[in-house]
Structures are given as structure tokens and as C-alpha cells.
Amino acid sequence: MGIQSEKSRVYMAPMAGITDYPFRHLVAACGSGNLITEMVAINAIQRHNPKSYQIADVSKENYPVTVQLVGNNPLLFTDAAKLVADLGAQEIDINMGCPVKKIVNNGCGSALMKDIPLAAKIIETTVKATPLKVSVKFRKGWDNDHVNAVEFAQMCEQSGAHRIAVHGRTRAQGYSGDADWNIIKEVKQAVKIPVIGNGDITTPQKAAEMIEKCGVDGVMIGRALLGNPWLLNKTHQYLEGGRAAADQTTSDIKKMLLKHLNLLIEYYGEKGGISISRKHISWYVRGLYEAKRFREQYTKLTDTDSIRKLIESYFTEVESR
Ligand SMILES: Cc1cc2nc3c(=O)[nH]c(=O)nc-3n(C[C@H](O)[C@H](O)[C@H](O)COP(=O)(O)O)c2cc1C
């Protein structure tokens, strides 16, 4: 198990379908960095949906985990905040940045950037409902004609948020184009609470660059963590010590991939675990010898033994080259 007690300026970005218990466990074992769940829908929690409970339950993890909530009914936030505290949350984050249609059509995620009074009510209610620290994650704005991250950040601060994370893209951009780091800098200058910058950090050096350019208190890393659970700790080490860690070897990748597969199977069962492992495996072997062939073979397999054998033979081939 890694250190995890060390305070870090590096934050895992919440990612639905990715930052589940198995992934957090692997990242935690690599060392330092702040960990978070996938988003949990408060309406589903209210309905006692077992899948949402599973996402929100971090009680078995022996390192701090923030639980991210998504919704738009302040009353339900009260119940959800209490419940996730009982399920072991160290902090609560409120999702006000998700661009997905299904979410914004229900007035949740980034749709709340268009309704500042409601967003304020949600934050105030949640802060009142729990002794846990409450942070908010949002975007640059709805679209280029509605860039309101600065005003939104000030509202978060006034409503009692402990910290904010800003993704430098509008809702309209989704994940395309470049993240606007200038808006992150403007947000940082407009509030006193800690500001975490998010968008396009792919290496420890890029993280340092964002801190230097935007003056932010920390950085949040999303997609660059896919197939790269080492990156959070590597970035932490780089920011605190200025040293760039060596790239992981193919043997490190093989070990990590097998651990990930085992954890997914333990957590989701053999069928579910293998199915979820396919996307992760693709990310782990990106750029390796004959990765495409390996991926194709992997996808066809449905039992753990054959998968383990394939991984062994593939990495023997990679390492013998
Ligand atoms: C597959 C995927 C799932 C995501 N799920 C969430 C989520 O549940 N909650 C959230 O606030 N943001 C979510 N995001 C957005 C990320 O947290 C992050 O803001 C975004 O990827 C930009 O950071 P990056 O450039 O480092 O990837 C998701 C992004 C991706 C790619």
C-alpha cells in the first residue's frame, strides 16, 4: 500500500466508468494524490439503487476518498450528504460540470451553470447538512456566449464551498479543443478558497506548467490517467521534489494490468470484471508491440484463465524483442 497520508496538490478527476474502487486502489498503492469516486446520482441514492450504493460506498478503503454527487434537488442533497458520510466519504464534491445530455436535460451537471441561484442553494444546503468539506467542480461556462466561470466561482465561495475545481472547457466543447487555462487563472484571482485547475494535463511537467501559468493551488488529472495509474503519484513527486520518475517498464505494466484484472473480477464478478477490463487493457498496452492484435485476442476471451494465459504469452513476446 502506498503512502497516501501525505498532503498532495494533485487530484484524480472523477470519471464515470473509470474511477471505481479497483482503479482507486491501484492509484493509492502507487503513492500520493487525492482520490475520488465516479459521480453518484442523488436521485438513484434516494431510490436505494444498488449500483449507486456500490459507487458511493468507500467504507472499505483505508485511504481518504471524496464522493462526487450529481443532482439538482437541494433537499435530496441533504439526504445524500448524510448517507455518503455514513458510507465513509472523506469529502463531498458536487458535479456542476458534466456535459452529458442525459444529465443536463435533467437540469444537473453543467446545466447548473445556467441557474446560479439553484446552484447556490444546492451548495448551501449540502454544506449545512454535513460536517464534511464540500467542493464543487464546474466548467468555463455553458458555451462561448455564456462564459461565467468567474462569477460561478465567487458564488461557490459565498455559498460555503471549501474548494473548487475548474475544467477550462465549456459545456458546448465537451472534451474537444484545448482547455482554456486563462479562465482558470482568472478564477484563481477572483476567489480566496483553493482553486484546482483541470484540463489537458498529460504529464508531471504539464502540471507544473499549469501551476506556474495559472497560480492554482492544485491540479486535477483525468484522461491521462487511463492505463496510467502511476501518473498521480509521479506528478505529486515531481511537483514536490522536482524529479521526473522513470517510465514504467513492460514488466511493471504487465503486473499492474494483472492486478487491475484481478480487482475488477473480485469487485464486479468474473463476467462484469472481464467486460470492464477490456477498455483498461487497451489503454495499458497503447504503443506496445502488436497492441492491436493483443486487444483483438483479448476481446474474444470470456474466462479468467484464458485471459491470464494470453497476457503471459503476449508479454513474453513483448519482452523478448
Ligand atoms: C470517461 C470520462 C468520464 C467522466 N466522468 C466525470 C464525472 O463522473 N464527473 C465529473 O465531474 N467529470 C467527469 N469527467 C470529466 C473529467 O473529470 C475531467 O474534467 C475532464 O476529463 C478534463 O480533464 P482531462 O483533460 O485531464 O481529461 C469525465 C471525463 C471522462 C473522459
XYZ file of N, CA, C and O in Angstrom, residues 174-314:
564
model
N -17.608 20.020 -24.830
C -17.461 18.639 -24.349
C -16.027 18.406 -23.934
O -15.518 19.047 -23.017
N -15.346 17.514 -24.657
C -13.929 17.246 -24.363
C -13.050 17.623 -25.553
O -11.886 17.246 -25.614
N -13.622 18.388 -26.511
C -12.843 18.701 -27.711
C -12.160 20.060 -27.582
O -12.480 20.853 -26.697
N -11.234 20.309 -28.488
C -10.489 21.571 -28.462
C -9.566 21.609 -27.250
O -9.485 20.646 -26.489
N -8.878 22.717 -27.097
C -7.955 22.838 -25.969
C -8.671 23.430 -24.764
O -9.563 24.254 -24.912
N -8.240 23.018 -23.576
C -8.766 23.643 -22.354
C -8.170 25.049 -22.244
O -7.001 25.262 -22.565
N -9.000 25.991 -21.830
C -8.573 27.386 -21.711
C -7.989 27.614 -20.309
O -8.724 27.669 -19.325
N -6.671 27.728 -20.255
C -6.022 27.897 -18.944
C -6.147 29.345 -18.452
O -5.983 29.597 -17.264
N -6.439 30.275 -19.378
C -6.588 31.680 -18.942
C -7.776 31.848 -18.016
O -7.715 32.591 -17.031
N -8.861 31.123 -18.322
C -10.051 31.259 -17.479
C -9.760 30.681 -16.083
O -10.251 31.180 -15.071
N -8.926 29.655 -16.061
C -8.562 29.048 -14.764
C -7.777 30.087 -13.937
O -8.015 30.263 -12.742
N -6.896 30.793 -14.608
C -6.123 31.849 -13.942
C -7.052 32.959 -13.425
O -6.907 33.437 -12.290
N -8.024 33.336 -14.258
C -8.970 34.390 -13.836
C -9.768 33.952 -12.615
O -9.999 34.738 -11.694
N -10.178 32.691 -12.609
C -10.923 32.160 -11.462
C -10.044 32.212 -10.219
O -10.470 32.656 -9.145
N -8.819 31.772 -10.368
C -7.897 31.754 -9.209
C -7.768 33.159 -8.612
O -7.727 33.341 -7.391
N -7.696 34.147 -9.486
C -7.506 35.520 -8.997
C -8.766 36.115 -8.360
O -8.697 37.111 -7.660
N -9.915 35.464 -8.625
C -11.186 36.058 -8.186
C -11.682 35.547 -6.832
O -12.632 36.102 -6.285
N -11.080 34.467 -6.310
C -11.572 33.907 -5.038
C -10.421 33.614 -4.070
O -9.256 33.551 -4.481
N -10.792 33.409 -2.809
C -9.756 33.104 -1.807
C -9.660 31.614 -1.501
O -8.654 31.141 -0.986
N -10.743 30.871 -1.764
C -10.695 29.422 -1.497
C -9.752 28.757 -2.501
O -9.506 29.311 -3.582
N -9.220 27.570 -2.152
C -8.304 26.898 -3.085
C -8.959 26.582 -4.426
O -10.125 26.181 -4.480
N -8.187 26.798 -5.487
C -8.663 26.530 -6.851
C -7.783 25.443 -7.477
O -6.548 25.547 -7.465
N -8.456 24.427 -8.004
C -7.744 23.332 -8.673
C -7.999 23.464 -10.165
O -9.150 23.577 -10.597
N -6.933 23.447 -10.949
C -7.069 23.591 -12.406
C -7.191 22.233 -13.073
O -6.492 21.284 -12.687
N -8.048 22.173 -14.084
C -8.281 20.897 -14.767
C -8.411 21.107 -16.279
O -9.043 22.056 -16.726
N -7.795 20.186 -17.003
C -7.915 20.201 -18.462
C -6.576 20.093 -19.143
O -5.719 20.969 -18.998
N -6.373 18.953 -19.834
C -5.200 18.733 -20.687
C -3.883 18.571 -19.936
O -2.824 18.847 -20.507
N -3.920 18.143 -18.697
C -2.644 17.822 -18.034
C -2.319 16.370 -18.362
O -3.075 15.464 -18.029
N -1.213 16.191 -19.061
C -0.865 14.847 -19.533
C 0.425 14.320 -18.914
O 0.710 13.130 -18.996
N 1.208 15.217 -18.316
C 2.494 14.812 -17.737
C 2.745 15.633 -16.466
O 2.125 16.692 -16.272
N 3.676 15.176 -15.621
C 4.024 15.969 -14.440
C 4.505 17.374 -14.816
O 4.197 18.356 -14.142
N 5.224 17.466 -15.938
C 5.742 18.762 -16.379
C 4.597 19.712 -16.734
O 4.639 20.908 -16.443
N 3.559 19.167 -17.376
C 2.391 19.993 -17.731
C 1.685 20.483 -16.474
O 1.134 21.583 -16.430
N 1.681 19.635 -15.448
C 1.053 20.026 -14.174
C 1.809 21.219 -13.582
O 1.202 22.204 -13.139
N 3.134 21.131 -13.618
C 3.955 22.234 -13.090
C 3.703 23.502 -13.904
O 3.626 24.613 -13.357
N 3.540 23.317 -15.220
C 3.297 24.462 -16.103
C 1.965 25.140 -15.753
O 1.875 26.374 -15.710
N 0.942 24.323 -15.463
C -0.349 24.929 -15.112
C -0.239 25.715 -13.800
O -0.767 26.818 -13.676
N 0.463 25.129 -12.845
C 0.605 25.830 -11.564
C 1.330 27.165 -11.770
O 0.936 28.202 -11.236
N 2.346 27.123 -12.614
C 3.117 28.345 -12.850
C 2.285 29.381 -13.623
O 2.227 30.555 -13.247
N 1.598 28.937 -14.664
C 0.861 29.880 -15.509
C -0.400 30.415 -14.839
O -0.784 31.558 -15.043
N -1.097 29.557 -14.090
C -2.412 29.951 -13.559
C -2.364 30.288 -12.072
O -3.333 30.837 -11.546
N -1.301 29.920 -11.404
C -1.188 30.207 -9.967
C -2.117 29.357 -9.111
O -2.384 29.689 -7.952
N -2.624 28.249 -9.686
C -3.600 27.427 -8.953
C -2.964 26.696 -7.768
O -1.754 26.498 -7.709
N -3.856 26.293 -6.843
C -3.398 25.605 -5.639
C -3.157 24.119 -5.873
O -2.522 23.453 -5.057
N -3.706 23.601 -6.959
C -3.524 22.187 -7.265
C -3.982 21.896 -8.674
O -4.533 22.767 -9.360
N -3.725 20.667 -9.107
C -4.093 20.272 -10.465
C -4.924 19.001 -10.418
O -4.762 18.175 -9.520
N -5.805 18.860 -11.400
C -6.651 17.670 -11.478
C -6.405 16.981 -12.812
O -6.414 17.627 -13.857
N -6.179 15.668 -12.752
C -5.826 14.923 -13.967
C -6.905 13.887 -14.289
O -7.282 13.097 -13.424
N -7.369 13.904 -15.527
C -8.405 12.963 -15.951
C -7.876 11.938 -16.926
O -7.253 10.937 -16.542
N -8.076 12.202 -18.218
C -7.849 11.175 -19.225
C -6.427 10.630 -19.264
O -6.218 9.480 -19.651
N -5.453 11.431 -18.855
C -4.078 10.932 -18.884
C -3.850 9.808 -17.872
O -2.831 9.113 -17.912
N -4.814 9.601 -16.976
C -4.679 8.500 -16.008
C -5.109 7.157 -16.588
O -4.846 6.111 -15.989
N -5.785 7.204 -17.738
C -6.280 5.958 -18.317
C -5.093 5.064 -18.676
O -4.203 5.474 -19.430
N -5.073 3.872 -18.130
C -3.940 2.964 -18.356
C -2.668 3.463 -17.717
O -1.577 2.960 -17.998
N -2.760 4.445 -16.845
C -1.564 5.042 -16.240
C -1.803 5.424 -14.773
O -1.739 6.606 -14.407
N -2.090 4.412 -13.928
C -2.373 4.726 -12.518
C -1.168 5.288 -11.767
O -1.320 5.796 -10.660
N 0.021 5.217 -12.376
C 1.241 5.740 -11.740
C 1.271 7.272 -11.754
O 1.983 7.888 -10.984
N 0.514 7.860 -12.702
C 0.706 9.281 -13.008
C 0.387 10.241 -11.854
O 1.044 11.271 -11.708
N -0.586 9.886 -11.027
C -0.962 10.813 -9.948
C 0.219 10.997 -8.978
O 0.615 12.109 -8.657
N 0.782 9.865 -8.557
C 1.912 9.936 -7.631
C 3.159 10.530 -8.297
O 3.872 11.327 -7.689
N 3.379 10.166 -9.552
C 4.540 10.711 -10.276
C 4.465 12.232 -10.336
O 5.464 12.925 -10.195
N 3.245 12.733 -10.564
C 3.053 14.182 -10.661
C 3.276 14.810 -9.289
O 3.929 15.850 -9.171
N 2.752 14.148 -8.264
C 2.970 14.637 -6.900
C 4.478 14.719 -6.603
O 4.971 15.744 -6.121
N 5.200 13.655 -6.898
C 6.643 13.619 -6.618
C 7.366 14.722 -7.385
O 8.253 15.391 -6.856
N 6.966 14.910 -8.621
C 7.611 15.917 -9.463
C 7.361 17.323 -8.907
O 8.283 18.141 -8.800
N 6.107 17.585 -8.514
C 5.774 18.926 -8.005
C 6.477 19.197 -6.684
O 6.909 20.315 -6.424
N 6.596 18.173 -5.857
C 7.179 18.408 -4.534
C 8.706 18.303 -4.544
O 9.377 18.952 -3.764
N 9.237 17.471 -5.441
C 10.688 17.272 -5.409
C 11.399 17.689 -6.669
O 12.624 17.745 -6.716
N 10.621 17.955 -7.728
C 11.233 18.406 -8.977
C 11.915 17.311 -9.784
O 12.598 17.585 -10.753
N 11.718 16.056 -9.368
C 12.374 14.974 -10.115
C 11.353 14.234 -10.983
O 10.255 13.930 -10.527
N 11.769 13.949 -12.221
C 10.877 13.185 -13.108
C 11.162 11.701 -12.909
O 12.315 11.268 -13.036
N 10.130 10.922 -12.552
C 10.322 9.485 -12.347
C 10.488 8.796 -13.696
O 10.029 9.303 -14.725
N 11.158 7.643 -13.660
C 11.365 6.886 -14.901
C 10.031 6.330 -15.396
O 9.098 6.139 -14.609
N 9.964 6.094 -16.710
C 8.751 5.455 -17.252
C 8.662 4.033 -16.728
O 9.691 3.397 -16.472
N 7.443 3.525 -16.614
C 7.315 2.158 -16.141
C 7.749 1.178 -17.238
O 7.569 1.453 -18.422
N 8.321 0.050 -16.820
C 8.801 -0.951 -17.776
C 7.615 -1.810 -18.230
O 6.538 -1.766 -17.628
N 7.838 -2.626 -19.252
C 6.752 -3.517 -19.691
C 6.398 -4.502 -18.577
O 5.248 -4.912 -18.447
N 7.402 -4.852 -17.766
C 7.107 -5.764 -16.655
C 6.205 -5.072 -15.618
O 5.281 -5.693 -15.071
N 6.431 -3.775 -15.365
C 5.530 -3.015 -14.468
C 4.115 -2.994 -15.042
O 3.134 -3.140 -14.319
N 4.034 -2.781 -16.353
C 2.711 -2.681 -16.996
C 1.976 -4.018 -16.861
O 0.800 -4.065 -16.501
N 2.706 -5.107 -17.112
C 2.074 -6.433 -17.020
C 1.559 -6.683 -15.597
O 0.427 -7.140 -15.405
N 2.391 -6.358 -14.600
C 1.983 -6.586 -13.201
C 0.740 -5.769 -12.868
O -0.190 -6.254 -12.230
N 0.742 -4.510 -13.298
C -0.379 -3.614 -12.988
C -1.655 -4.105 -13.669
O -2.730 -4.132 -13.070
N -1.501 -4.503 -14.903
C -2.657 -4.956 -15.673
C -3.279 -6.217 -15.052
O -4.504 -6.336 -14.927
N -2.416 -7.133 -14.594
C -2.940 -8.345 -13.938
C -3.628 -8.006 -12.614
O -4.681 -8.552 -12.292
N -3.027 -7.074 -11.868
C -3.639 -6.656 -10.589
C -5.001 -6.034 -10.854
O -5.965 -6.287 -10.150
N -5.041 -5.183 -11.889
C -6.291 -4.487 -12.229
C -7.373 -5.511 -12.596
O -8.508 -5.451 -12.113
N -6.992 -6.473 -13.430
C -7.938 -7.513 -13.840
C -8.471 -8.265 -12.603
O -9.681 -8.470 -12.460
N -7.569 -8.654 -11.713
C -7.994 -9.400 -10.508
C -8.955 -8.587 -9.662
O -9.961 -9.099 -9.177
N -8.639 -7.303 -9.482
C -9.509 -6.444 -8.662
C -10.880 -6.268 -9.300
O -11.909 -6.281 -8.615
N -10.886 -6.102 -10.627
C -12.178 -5.927 -11.323
C -13.041 -7.175 -11.163
O -14.248 -7.090 -10.928
N -12.407 -8.342 -11.253
C -13.159 -9.597 -11.123
C -13.670 -9.771 -9.687
O -14.822 -10.160 -9.468
N -12.806 -9.426 -8.728
C -13.228 -9.515 -7.311
C -14.430 -8.607 -7.038
O -15.341 -8.959 -6.318
N -14.397 -7.423 -7.632
C -15.386 -6.393 -7.320
C -16.681 -6.551 -8.117
O -17.772 -6.343 -7.597
N -16.561 -6.909 -9.411
C -17.755 -6.968 -10.270
C -18.166 -8.396 -10.630
O -19.146 -8.589 -11.347
N -17.392 -9.393 -10.181
C -17.661 -10.766 -10.616
C -16.926 -11.025 -11.916
O -16.467 -10.087 -12.574
N -16.824 -12.330 -12.309
C -15.988 -12.670 -13.476
C -16.507 -12.020 -14.770
O -15.748 -11.360 -15.481
N -17.818 -12.149 -15.010
C -18.356 -11.655 -16.289
C -18.215 -10.125 -16.381
O -17.663 -9.594 -17.344
N -18.705 -9.439 -15.346
C -18.664 -7.976 -15.347
C -17.228 -7.466 -15.336
O -16.874 -6.538 -16.066
N -16.393 -8.100 -14.523
C -14.993 -7.669 -14.392
C -14.244 -7.786 -15.702
O -13.528 -6.865 -16.113
N -14.435 -8.928 -16.386
C -13.731 -9.127 -17.666
C -14.218 -8.109 -18.692
O -13.424 -7.505 -19.419
N -15.518 -7.892 -18.702
C -16.061 -6.937 -19.671
C -15.473 -5.529 -19.448
O -15.026 -4.868 -20.387
N -15.425 -5.083 -18.190
C -14.879 -3.747 -17.891
C -13.370 -3.704 -18.148
O -12.822 -2.678 -18.538
N -12.701 -4.849 -17.959
C -11.233 -4.854 -18.111
C -10.802 -4.558 -19.544
O -9.694 -4.089 -19.772
N -11.704 -4.806 -20.512
C -11.273 -4.682 -21.920
C -10.793 -3.277 -22.267
O -9.771 -3.104 -22.913
N -11.555 -2.261 -21.798
C -11.130 -0.892 -22.149
C -9.813 -0.546 -21.432
O -8.912 0.037 -22.016
N -9.709 -0.972 -20.154
C -8.482 -0.648 -19.416
C -7.263 -1.299 -20.074
O -6.222 -0.676 -20.223
N -7.431 -2.556 -20.468
C -6.313 -3.271 -21.084
C -5.846 -2.553 -22.352
O -4.655 -2.401 -22.593
N -6.806 -2.064 -23.127
C -6.431 -1.333 -24.350
C -5.560 -0.139 -24.010
O -4.599 0.160 -24.712
N -5.895 0.560 -22.920
C -5.113 1.737 -22.548
C -3.726 1.349 -22.044
O -2.738 2.005 -22.363
N -3.643 0.261 -21.294
C -2.332 -0.144 -20.760
C -1.327 -0.471 -21.867
O -0.153 -0.189 -21.734
N -1.815 -1.112 -22.942
C -0.852 -1.583 -23.952
C -0.673 -0.604 -25.125
O 0.049 -0.914 -26.073
N -1.308 0.555 -25.017
C -1.164 1.556 -26.073
C 0.317 1.783 -26.387
O 1.109 2.010 -25.475
N 0.650 1.681 -27.642
C 2.044 1.954 -28.048
C 2.969 0.750 -27.929
O 4.106 0.801 -28.387
N 2.515 -0.345 -27.314
C 3.383 -1.523 -27.207
C 3.320 -2.339 -28.505
O 2.369 -2.213 -29.294
N 4.298 -3.221 -28.662
C 4.410 -4.088 -29.845
C 3.105 -4.867 -30.091
O 2.568 -5.492 -29.162
N 2.589 -4.821 -31.292
C 1.422 -5.613 -31.694
C 0.229 -5.449 -30.745
O -0.500 -6.414 -30.466
N 0.045 -4.237 -30.244
C -1.030 -3.999 -29.263
C -2.413 -4.289 -29.867
O -3.296 -4.815 -29.196
N -2.546 -3.976 -31.136
C -3.854 -4.141 -31.783
C -4.252 -5.625 -31.798
O -5.381 -5.985 -31.466
N -3.276 -6.466 -32.178
C -3.556 -7.911 -32.230
C -3.925 -8.412 -30.820
O -4.886 -9.145 -30.630
N -3.143 -7.964 -29.831
C -3.407 -8.386 -28.442
C -4.829 -7.990 -28.010
O -5.571 -8.793 -27.447
N -5.185 -6.763 -28.316
C -6.519 -6.267 -27.946
C -7.618 -7.105 -28.589
O -8.601 -7.466 -27.959
N -7.410 -7.416 -29.869
C -8.425 -8.199 -30.586
C -8.579 -9.580 -29.960
O -9.682 -10.082 -29.777
N -7.426 -10.187 -29.606
C -7.482 -11.522 -28.999
C -8.141 -11.443 -27.617
O -8.953 -12.273 -27.249
N -7.776 -10.409 -26.876
C -8.287 -10.236 -25.508
C -9.816 -10.131 -25.513
O -10.507 -10.754 -24.710
N -10.310 -9.335 -26.445
C -11.746 -9.052 -26.507
C -12.582 -10.309 -26.734
O -13.732 -10.389 -26.312
N -11.967 -11.300 -27.398
C -12.721 -12.528 -27.709
C -12.831 -13.452 -26.494
O -13.669 -14.350 -26.470
N -11.978 -13.256 -25.508
C -11.936 -14.212 -24.386
C -12.942 -13.860 -23.293
O -13.198 -12.690 -23.019
N -13.503 -14.909 -22.674
C -14.540 -14.661 -21.670
C -14.250 -15.360 -20.334
O -15.080 -15.335 -19.434
N -13.110 -16.011 -20.208
C -12.807 -16.609 -18.902
C -11.417 -16.206 -18.421
O -10.495 -15.997 -19.214
N -11.291 -16.115 -17.108
C -10.088 -15.557 -16.492
C -8.834 -16.346 -16.854
O -7.786 -15.752 -17.143
N -8.911 -17.680 -16.869
C -7.708 -18.474 -17.126
C -7.131 -18.201 -18.511
O -5.923 -17.975 -18.657
N -8.014 -18.193 -19.527
C -7.509 -17.951 -20.886
C -6.941 -16.541 -20.985
O -5.947 -16.308 -21.678
N -7.562 -15.582 -20.284
C -7.060 -14.205 -20.341
C -5.671 -14.122 -19.712
O -4.756 -13.530 -20.281
N -5.520 -14.754 -18.565
C -4.195 -14.721 -17.912
C -3.129 -15.341 -18.804
O -2.019 -14.834 -18.915
N -3.492 -16.462 -19.456
C -2.531 -17.124 -20.361
C -2.156 -16.196 -21.513
O -0.994 -16.090 -21.878
N -3.157 -15.508 -22.063
C -2.887 -14.594 -23.179
C -1.956 -13.462 -22.720
O -0.999 -13.116 -23.424
N -2.223 -12.925 -21.542
C -1.383 -11.826 -21.028
C 0.060 -12.323 -20.870
O 1.005 -11.669 -21.306
N 0.217 -13.520 -20.283
C 1.566 -14.085 -20.093
C 2.277 -14.226 -21.439
O 3.408 -13.782 -21.600
N 1.601 -14.826 -22.411
C 2.292 -15.095 -23.679
C 2.560 -13.788 -24.433
O 3.625 -13.620 -25.025
N 1.639 -12.844 -24.340
C 1.852 -11.569 -25.038
C 3.065 -10.831 -24.448
O 3.942 -10.371 -25.182
